[in-house]
mmCIF file of C-alpha atoms in Angstrom:
data_model
loop_
_atom_site.group_PDB
_atom_site.id
_atom_site.type_symbol
_atom_site.label_atom_id
_atom_site.label_comp_id
_atom_site.label_asym_id
_atom_site.label_seq_id
_atom_site.Cartn_x
_atom_site.Cartn_y
_atom_site.Cartn_z
ATOM 1 C CA ALA A 1 -195.049 -63.540 -4.522
ATOM 2 C CA GLN A 2 -197.891 -61.139 -3.992
ATOM 3 C CA ARG A 3 -199.232 -59.277 -6.991
ATOM 4 C CA VAL A 4 -201.890 -56.636 -7.604
ATOM 5 C CA THR A 5 -203.546 -56.254 -11.010
ATOM 6 C CA GLN A 6 -205.655 -53.368 -12.224
ATOM 7 C CA PRO A 7 -206.746 -54.454 -15.699
ATOM 8 C CA GLU A 8 -207.936 -51.034 -16.865
ATOM 9 C CA LYS A 9 -205.261 -48.412 -17.404
ATOM 10 C CA LEU A 10 -207.863 -45.842 -18.481
ATOM 11 C CA LEU A 11 -211.527 -45.576 -17.550
ATOM 12 C CA SER A 12 -213.891 -42.902 -18.772
ATOM 13 C CA VAL A 13 -217.483 -42.383 -17.598
ATOM 14 C CA PHE A 14 -220.060 -39.619 -17.678
ATOM 15 C CA LYS A 15 -221.069 -37.631 -14.623
ATOM 16 C CA GLY A 16 -223.824 -39.383 -12.709
ATOM 17 C CA ALA A 17 -222.990 -42.812 -14.118
ATOM 18 C CA PRO A 18 -221.876 -45.702 -11.893
ATOM 19 C CA VAL A 19 -218.180 -46.439 -11.870
ATOM 20 C CA GLU A 20 -216.226 -49.556 -10.921
ATOM 21 C CA LEU A 21 -212.441 -49.715 -10.847
ATOM 22 C CA LYS A 22 -211.263 -53.298 -10.866
ATOM 23 C CA CYS A 23 -208.542 -54.737 -8.668
ATOM 24 C CA ASN A 24 -207.447 -58.345 -8.396
ATOM 25 C CA TYR A 25 -204.712 -59.710 -6.194
ATOM 26 C CA SER A 26 -202.735 -62.880 -5.788
ATOM 27 C CA TYR A 27 -201.607 -63.800 -2.307
ATOM 28 C CA SER A 28 -202.092 -66.990 -0.415
ATOM 29 C CA GLY A 29 -202.473 -65.439 3.024
ATOM 30 C CA SER A 30 -204.912 -62.920 4.487
ATOM 31 C CA PRO A 31 -204.224 -59.631 2.768
ATOM 32 C CA GLU A 32 -204.863 -56.099 3.825
ATOM 33 C CA LEU A 33 -206.078 -54.032 0.898
ATOM 34 C CA PHE A 34 -206.220 -50.344 0.226
ATOM 35 C CA TRP A 35 -207.198 -47.838 -2.411
ATOM 36 C CA TYR A 36 -204.997 -44.778 -2.835
ATOM 37 C CA VAL A 37 -205.875 -41.795 -5.038
ATOM 38 C CA GLN A 38 -203.762 -39.145 -6.737
ATOM 39 C CA TYR A 39 -205.678 -36.072 -7.895
ATOM 40 C CA SER A 40 -204.090 -33.813 -10.471
ATOM 41 C CA ARG A 41 -201.131 -31.902 -8.982
ATOM 42 C CA GLN A 42 -201.719 -33.420 -5.555
ATOM 43 C CA ARG A 43 -199.883 -36.060 -3.600
ATOM 44 C CA LEU A 44 -200.925 -39.680 -3.379
ATOM 45 C CA GLN A 45 -203.295 -40.211 -0.463
ATOM 46 C CA LEU A 46 -205.268 -42.989 1.139
ATOM 47 C CA LEU A 47 -208.873 -43.259 -0.038
ATOM 48 C CA LEU A 48 -210.041 -46.267 1.908
ATOM 49 C CA ARG A 49 -208.978 -49.608 3.360
ATOM 50 C CA HIS A 50 -210.919 -52.820 3.553
ATOM 51 C CA ILE A 51 -210.628 -53.342 7.307
ATOM 52 C CA SER A 52 -212.454 -50.072 7.955
ATOM 53 C CA ARG A 53 -215.457 -51.044 5.840
ATOM 54 C CA GLU A 54 -216.067 -47.351 5.315
ATOM 55 C CA SER A 55 -217.424 -45.218 2.505
ATOM 56 C CA ILE A 56 -215.248 -42.273 1.540
ATOM 57 C CA LYS A 57 -216.465 -39.639 -0.929
ATOM 58 C CA GLY A 58 -219.193 -42.086 -1.917
ATOM 59 C CA PHE A 59 -216.716 -44.833 -2.780
ATOM 60 C CA THR A 60 -216.879 -48.338 -1.326
ATOM 61 C CA ALA A 61 -214.800 -51.445 -1.842
ATOM 62 C CA ASP A 62 -215.568 -54.989 -0.759
ATOM 63 C CA LEU A 63 -212.958 -57.644 -0.344
ATOM 64 C CA ASN A 64 -214.026 -60.816 -2.146
ATOM 65 C CA LYS A 65 -211.655 -63.566 -1.080
ATOM 66 C CA GLY A 66 -213.280 -66.113 -3.379
ATOM 67 C CA GLU A 67 -212.595 -63.988 -6.447
ATOM 68 C CA THR A 68 -209.473 -62.383 -4.912
ATOM 69 C CA SER A 69 -210.837 -58.989 -5.809
ATOM 70 C CA PHE A 70 -211.180 -55.584 -4.175
ATOM 71 C CA HIS A 71 -213.086 -53.518 -6.721
ATOM 72 C CA LEU A 72 -213.763 -49.834 -6.009
ATOM 73 C CA LYS A 73 -217.304 -48.654 -6.702
ATOM 74 C CA LYS A 74 -219.307 -45.476 -6.704
ATOM 75 C CA PRO A 75 -222.964 -45.338 -7.778
ATOM 76 C CA PHE A 76 -222.867 -41.791 -9.191
ATOM 77 C CA ALA A 77 -219.531 -40.466 -10.428
ATOM 78 C CA GLN A 78 -218.676 -36.769 -10.089
ATOM 79 C CA GLU A 79 -216.253 -34.701 -12.162
ATOM 80 C CA GLU A 80 -214.053 -34.175 -9.095
ATOM 81 C CA ASP A 81 -213.523 -37.946 -8.917
ATOM 82 C CA SER A 82 -211.249 -37.704 -11.952
ATOM 83 C CA ALA A 83 -207.866 -38.936 -10.716
ATOM 84 C CA MET A 84 -205.381 -41.798 -10.753
ATOM 85 C CA TYR A 85 -206.463 -44.665 -8.508
ATOM 86 C CA TYR A 86 -204.109 -47.289 -7.132
ATOM 87 C CA CYS A 87 -205.079 -50.533 -5.476
ATOM 88 C CA ALA A 88 -202.523 -51.725 -2.923
ATOM 89 C CA LEU A 89 -201.909 -54.889 -0.957
ATOM 90 C CA GLU A 90 -200.032 -55.341 2.280
ATOM 91 C CA LEU A 91 -198.849 -58.618 3.695
ATOM 92 C CA THR A 92 -200.079 -58.957 7.224
ATOM 93 C CA SER A 93 -196.655 -60.079 8.325
ATOM 94 C CA GLY A 94 -194.623 -57.145 7.050
ATOM 95 C CA SER A 95 -194.647 -53.536 6.048
ATOM 96 C CA ARG A 96 -194.302 -53.917 2.287
ATOM 97 C CA LEU A 97 -197.104 -52.240 0.323
ATOM 98 C CA THR A 98 -197.423 -53.474 -3.251
ATOM 99 C CA PHE A 99 -199.278 -51.225 -5.679
ATOM 100 C CA GLY A 100 -201.206 -52.101 -8.804
ATOM 101 C CA GLU A 101 -200.459 -50.387 -12.089
ATOM 102 C CA GLY A 102 -203.088 -47.714 -11.486
ATOM 103 C CA THR A 103 -206.278 -46.716 -13.287
ATOM 104 C CA GLN A 104 -206.754 -43.194 -14.625
ATOM 105 C CA LEU A 105 -210.414 -42.307 -14.133
ATOM 106 C CA THR A 106 -211.918 -39.483 -16.153
ATOM 107 C CA VAL A 107 -215.442 -38.318 -15.374
ATOM 108 C CA ASN A 108 -216.855 -36.318 -18.255
ATOM 109 C CA PRO A 109 -219.512 -33.616 -17.811
ATOM 110 C CA ASP B 1 -196.950 -27.693 8.556
ATOM 111 C CA THR B 2 -196.360 -30.245 5.787
ATOM 112 C CA ALA B 3 -196.376 -33.827 7.064
ATOM 113 C CA VAL B 4 -193.928 -35.382 4.577
ATOM 114 C CA SER B 5 -191.741 -32.944 2.714
ATOM 115 C CA GLN B 6 -189.311 -33.688 -0.102
ATOM 116 C CA THR B 7 -186.682 -31.478 -1.673
ATOM 117 C CA PRO B 8 -186.123 -30.619 -4.404
ATOM 118 C CA LYS B 9 -189.476 -30.812 -6.141
ATOM 119 C CA TYR B 10 -187.842 -30.717 -9.566
ATOM 120 C CA LEU B 11 -184.350 -31.782 -10.523
ATOM 121 C CA VAL B 12 -182.869 -31.621 -14.009
ATOM 122 C CA THR B 13 -179.347 -32.921 -14.448
ATOM 123 C CA GLN B 14 -176.918 -34.466 -16.905
ATOM 124 C CA MET B 15 -176.103 -38.154 -17.279
ATOM 125 C CA GLY B 16 -173.246 -39.249 -15.069
ATOM 126 C CA ASN B 17 -173.902 -36.716 -12.317
ATOM 127 C CA ASP B 18 -174.550 -37.541 -8.667
ATOM 128 C CA LYS B 19 -177.638 -36.104 -6.974
ATOM 129 C CA SER B 20 -179.563 -36.380 -3.727
ATOM 130 C CA ILE B 21 -183.210 -36.063 -2.769
ATOM 131 C CA LYS B 22 -184.104 -35.326 0.828
ATOM 132 C CA CYS B 23 -187.176 -36.345 2.772
ATOM 133 C CA GLU B 24 -188.402 -35.352 6.204
ATOM 134 C CA GLN B 25 -191.545 -36.251 8.132
ATOM 135 C CA ASN B 26 -192.919 -34.571 11.242
ATOM 136 C CA LEU B 27 -195.601 -37.145 12.001
ATOM 137 C CA GLY B 28 -193.616 -39.188 14.490
ATOM 138 C CA HIS B 29 -193.811 -42.195 12.170
ATOM 139 C CA ASP B 30 -191.329 -45.021 12.608
ATOM 140 C CA THR B 31 -191.094 -46.244 9.017
ATOM 141 C CA MET B 32 -190.084 -44.381 5.867
ATOM 142 C CA TYR B 33 -190.037 -45.399 2.216
ATOM 143 C CA TRP B 34 -188.866 -44.446 -1.232
ATOM 144 C CA TYR B 35 -191.075 -45.276 -4.202
ATOM 145 C CA LYS B 36 -190.335 -44.713 -7.887
ATOM 146 C CA GLN B 37 -193.128 -43.737 -10.287
ATOM 147 C CA ASP B 38 -192.135 -44.262 -13.893
ATOM 148 C CA SER B 39 -193.479 -42.619 -17.052
ATOM 149 C CA LYS B 40 -196.369 -45.089 -17.134
ATOM 150 C CA LYS B 41 -197.315 -44.062 -13.579
ATOM 151 C CA PHE B 42 -196.322 -47.451 -12.201
ATOM 152 C CA LEU B 43 -195.364 -47.218 -8.508
ATOM 153 C CA LYS B 44 -192.601 -49.478 -7.269
ATOM 154 C CA ILE B 45 -191.067 -49.626 -3.829
ATOM 155 C CA MET B 46 -187.329 -49.100 -3.659
ATOM 156 C CA PHE B 47 -186.396 -48.955 0.009
ATOM 157 C CA SER B 48 -187.929 -48.936 3.455
ATOM 158 C CA TYR B 49 -186.406 -47.997 6.794
ATOM 159 C CA ASN B 50 -187.821 -48.680 10.228
ATOM 160 C CA ASN B 51 -186.247 -46.690 13.063
ATOM 161 C CA LYS B 52 -183.168 -46.031 10.894
ATOM 162 C CA GLU B 53 -182.787 -49.712 10.004
ATOM 163 C CA LEU B 54 -183.083 -50.882 6.382
ATOM 164 C CA ILE B 55 -185.920 -53.406 6.156
ATOM 165 C CA ILE B 56 -186.798 -53.433 2.454
ATOM 166 C CA ASN B 57 -184.257 -53.235 -0.325
ATOM 167 C CA GLU B 58 -185.784 -54.078 -3.660
ATOM 168 C CA THR B 59 -183.857 -54.931 -6.793
ATOM 169 C CA VAL B 60 -182.423 -51.488 -7.271
ATOM 170 C CA PRO B 61 -179.010 -50.691 -8.803
ATOM 171 C CA ASN B 62 -176.391 -50.046 -6.164
ATOM 172 C CA ARG B 63 -175.995 -46.551 -7.635
ATOM 173 C CA PHE B 64 -178.987 -45.783 -5.393
ATOM 174 C CA SER B 65 -178.068 -45.433 -1.728
ATOM 175 C CA PRO B 66 -180.577 -44.462 0.946
ATOM 176 C CA LYS B 67 -179.468 -42.872 4.187
ATOM 177 C CA SER B 68 -181.505 -42.419 7.336
ATOM 178 C CA PRO B 69 -179.718 -40.219 9.880
ATOM 179 C CA ASP B 70 -182.715 -40.454 12.212
ATOM 180 C CA LYS B 71 -186.225 -41.833 11.995
ATOM 181 C CA ALA B 72 -187.618 -38.508 10.754
ATOM 182 C CA HIS B 73 -185.340 -38.356 7.712
ATOM 183 C CA LEU B 74 -184.680 -40.600 4.752
ATOM 184 C CA ASN B 75 -182.489 -39.286 1.966
ATOM 185 C CA LEU B 76 -181.823 -40.855 -1.416
ATOM 186 C CA HIS B 77 -178.477 -40.444 -3.127
ATOM 187 C CA ILE B 78 -178.033 -41.482 -6.740
ATOM 188 C CA ASN B 79 -174.607 -41.884 -8.332
ATOM 189 C CA SER B 80 -173.761 -41.848 -12.027
ATOM 190 C CA LEU B 81 -177.258 -40.911 -13.153
ATOM 191 C CA GLU B 82 -178.652 -42.637 -16.246
ATOM 192 C CA LEU B 83 -181.465 -41.691 -18.607
ATOM 193 C CA GLY B 84 -183.627 -44.498 -17.180
ATOM 194 C CA ASP B 85 -183.487 -42.908 -13.746
ATOM 195 C CA SER B 86 -185.830 -40.177 -14.955
ATOM 196 C CA ALA B 87 -188.988 -40.586 -12.886
ATOM 197 C CA VAL B 88 -190.929 -39.138 -9.997
ATOM 198 C CA TYR B 89 -189.579 -40.304 -6.657
ATOM 199 C CA PHE B 90 -192.016 -40.394 -3.768
ATOM 200 C CA CYS B 91 -191.097 -40.479 -0.127
ATOM 201 C CA ALA B 92 -193.629 -41.867 2.320
ATOM 202 C CA SER B 93 -193.894 -42.635 6.005
ATOM 203 C CA SER B 94 -196.117 -44.770 8.173
ATOM 204 C CA LEU B 95 -196.897 -45.817 11.695
ATOM 205 C CA ARG B 96 -198.552 -49.136 12.167
ATOM 206 C CA SER B 97 -202.041 -48.494 13.576
ATOM 207 C CA PRO B 98 -203.559 -50.546 16.434
ATOM 208 C CA SER B 99 -205.663 -52.381 13.851
ATOM 209 C CA GLY B 100 -202.440 -53.507 12.203
ATOM 210 C CA ALA B 101 -202.997 -51.709 8.908
ATOM 211 C CA ASN B 102 -199.997 -49.827 7.587
ATOM 212 C CA VAL B 103 -201.283 -46.524 6.204
ATOM 213 C CA LEU B 104 -198.776 -44.508 4.197
ATOM 214 C CA THR B 105 -198.533 -40.730 4.072
ATOM 215 C CA PHE B 106 -196.818 -39.563 0.900
ATOM 216 C CA GLY B 107 -194.711 -36.582 0.036
ATOM 217 C CA ALA B 108 -195.468 -34.457 -3.029
ATOM 218 C CA GLY B 109 -192.840 -36.197 -5.117
ATOM 219 C CA SER B 110 -189.526 -35.171 -6.678
ATOM 220 C CA ARG B 111 -189.452 -35.170 -10.471
ATOM 221 C CA LEU B 112 -186.000 -36.146 -11.706
ATOM 222 C CA THR B 113 -185.108 -35.568 -15.344
ATOM 223 C CA VAL B 114 -181.815 -36.894 -16.626
ATOM 224 C CA LEU B 115 -180.631 -35.390 -19.910
#
């Protein structure tokens, strides 16, 4: 069965520091991977997806099939990046989206 | 103007009661979902409907019964509420994009507290 692991429940960095939120997955096929974000008092929303190869709000994520990882990175964290981040995996053959446990990022001034 | 709307936003009730949460989307999406977010913020899928047809039914007690009267609505009815049902329930919808990726749009969540 597919599984998504985010090893860090809490992550705290200072403003301007680089940040990396880790995500590992287990799935034998070709996955589609996403990062969703939930800012305080806001609804969960899509941040980025690996097939788009885009940078959103300065964040990027590269799919590494060898390491089965999809880590989210930003070179210079901002206070407004403080939020709950979820990595998610979708099987290419269906519509089930499996979420990781989430990482609460706090960016301190 | 809200894309995915859920009601009520907050629900406080006693153990043993029956309650419903409603969800509506105006995006023209063909698939709708219910997710449960527990106290540790873990998100778990409960149900998914595609064009009113149940396609995902996770290991959820049969006290939980989804109903989709049309593809724009997916309601969740819970019978005989238990303390462990306390959580935030998120509705979501999606339309498979041409690239194949299934991007979900979430509602604001319904916080259920069972006393």
